[in-house]
Amino acid sequence: KKDYRSAPFSEETRIVITPQYTLVIRPDPKESSGNRIGLYICVEMRPPPPKQGVVKALETRIKLAHKKKLALRGLKLEDKSDLVVVLMADR
């Protein structure tokens, strides 16, 4: 299933991907330069019951060039299919 969302460059954005996963995107102005934007990226995961809370399933810092795409992979959905998150900077 494809779903497109936008995140402003000026503030942290939280996007609920599924009930299990939330994407957190936070700009990092200190790491931005030229046509590259510095970003903190985190995918939070809710563990299956009876566990409580949230864990960081994926966490990274990147410099993403304008109009270039980055794919985040390696996470599984409840039905065992792959979760792929594709990011693109367009400012």
Coordinates of C-alpha atoms in Angstrom, one line a residue:
K1 CA 0.0 0.0 0.0
K2 CA 1.4 3.4 -0.9
D3 CA 0.7 6.5 1.1
Y4 CA 2.2 10.0 0.6
R5 CA 2.7 12.5 3.4
S6 CA 4.5 15.8 3.8
A7 CA 6.7 17.1 6.6
P8 CA 7.6 20.7 7.1
F9 CA 11.4 21.5 7.2
S10 CA 11.0 23.7 10.3
E11 CA 9.7 21.4 12.9
E12 CA 9.5 17.8 14.2
T13 CA 6.9 15.7 12.5
R14 CA 5.4 12.5 13.7
I15 CA 3.6 10.3 11.1
V16 CA 1.6 7.3 12.2
I17 CA 2.4 4.6 9.6
T18 CA 0.5 1.8 11.2
P19 CA -0.8 1.2 14.7
Q20 CA 2.5 -0.5 15.3
Y21 CA 5.0 2.0 13.7
T22 CA 5.4 5.8 13.9
L23 CA 7.9 7.8 11.8
V24 CA 9.6 10.7 13.5
I25 CA 11.4 13.3 11.3
R26 CA 13.3 16.2 12.9
P27 CA 15.3 18.7 10.8
D28 CA 18.9 19.3 11.9
P29 CA 19.8 22.8 10.7
K30 CA 23.4 22.4 11.9
E31 CA 23.9 19.5 9.5
S32 CA 22.1 21.2 6.5
S33 CA 24.3 22.8 3.8
G34 CA 23.9 23.6 0.1
N35 CA 21.2 21.4 -1.4
R36 CA 21.3 18.9 1.5
I37 CA 19.1 18.9 4.5
G38 CA 20.2 17.3 7.7
L39 CA 17.6 15.1 9.3
Y40 CA 17.1 13.0 12.4
I41 CA 15.0 10.0 11.5
C42 CA 13.4 7.5 13.9
V43 CA 10.9 4.7 13.5
E44 CA 9.2 4.0 16.8
M45 CA 7.6 0.6 17.4
R46 CA 4.9 -0.5 19.9
P47 CA 5.8 -4.0 21.0
P48 CA 3.1 -6.6 21.0
P49 CA 1.0 -7.0 24.2
P50 CA 1.4 -7.5 27.0
K51 CA 4.5 -5.3 26.7
Q52 CA 3.9 -1.5 27.1
G53 CA 5.7 1.6 25.8
V54 CA 7.6 2.4 22.6
V55 CA 11.0 1.3 21.4
K56 CA 13.2 2.8 18.6
A57 CA 13.1 0.2 15.9
L58 CA 15.3 2.4 13.6
E59 CA 17.3 5.5 14.4
T60 CA 19.7 7.5 12.2
R61 CA 20.9 10.9 11.1
I62 CA 21.2 11.7 7.4
K63 CA 21.9 14.4 4.9
L64 CA 19.3 14.1 2.1
A65 CA 20.0 15.9 -1.2
H66 CA 17.2 17.8 -2.9
K67 CA 14.9 15.5 -5.1
K68 CA 16.9 12.4 -4.1
K69 CA 15.2 9.5 -2.4
L70 CA 16.2 7.4 0.6
A71 CA 14.6 4.1 1.4
L72 CA 14.4 2.8 5.0
R73 CA 14.0 -1.0 5.1
G74 CA 14.4 -3.9 7.5
L75 CA 11.1 -3.6 9.5
K76 CA 8.3 -6.2 9.4
L77 CA 4.6 -5.5 9.6
E78 CA 2.2 -7.7 11.6
D79 CA 1.3 -9.7 8.5
K80 CA 5.1 -10.4 8.0
S81 CA 5.3 -8.2 4.9
D82 CA 8.1 -5.6 4.7
L83 CA 7.7 -2.0 5.7
V84 CA 9.5 0.3 3.3
V85 CA 9.6 4.1 4.0
V86 CA 10.8 6.3 1.2
L87 CA 11.9 9.9 2.0
M88 CA 12.5 12.7 -0.5
A89 CA 13.5 16.3 0.2
D90 CA 11.6 18.8 -1.9
R91 CA 12.1 22.4 -0.9

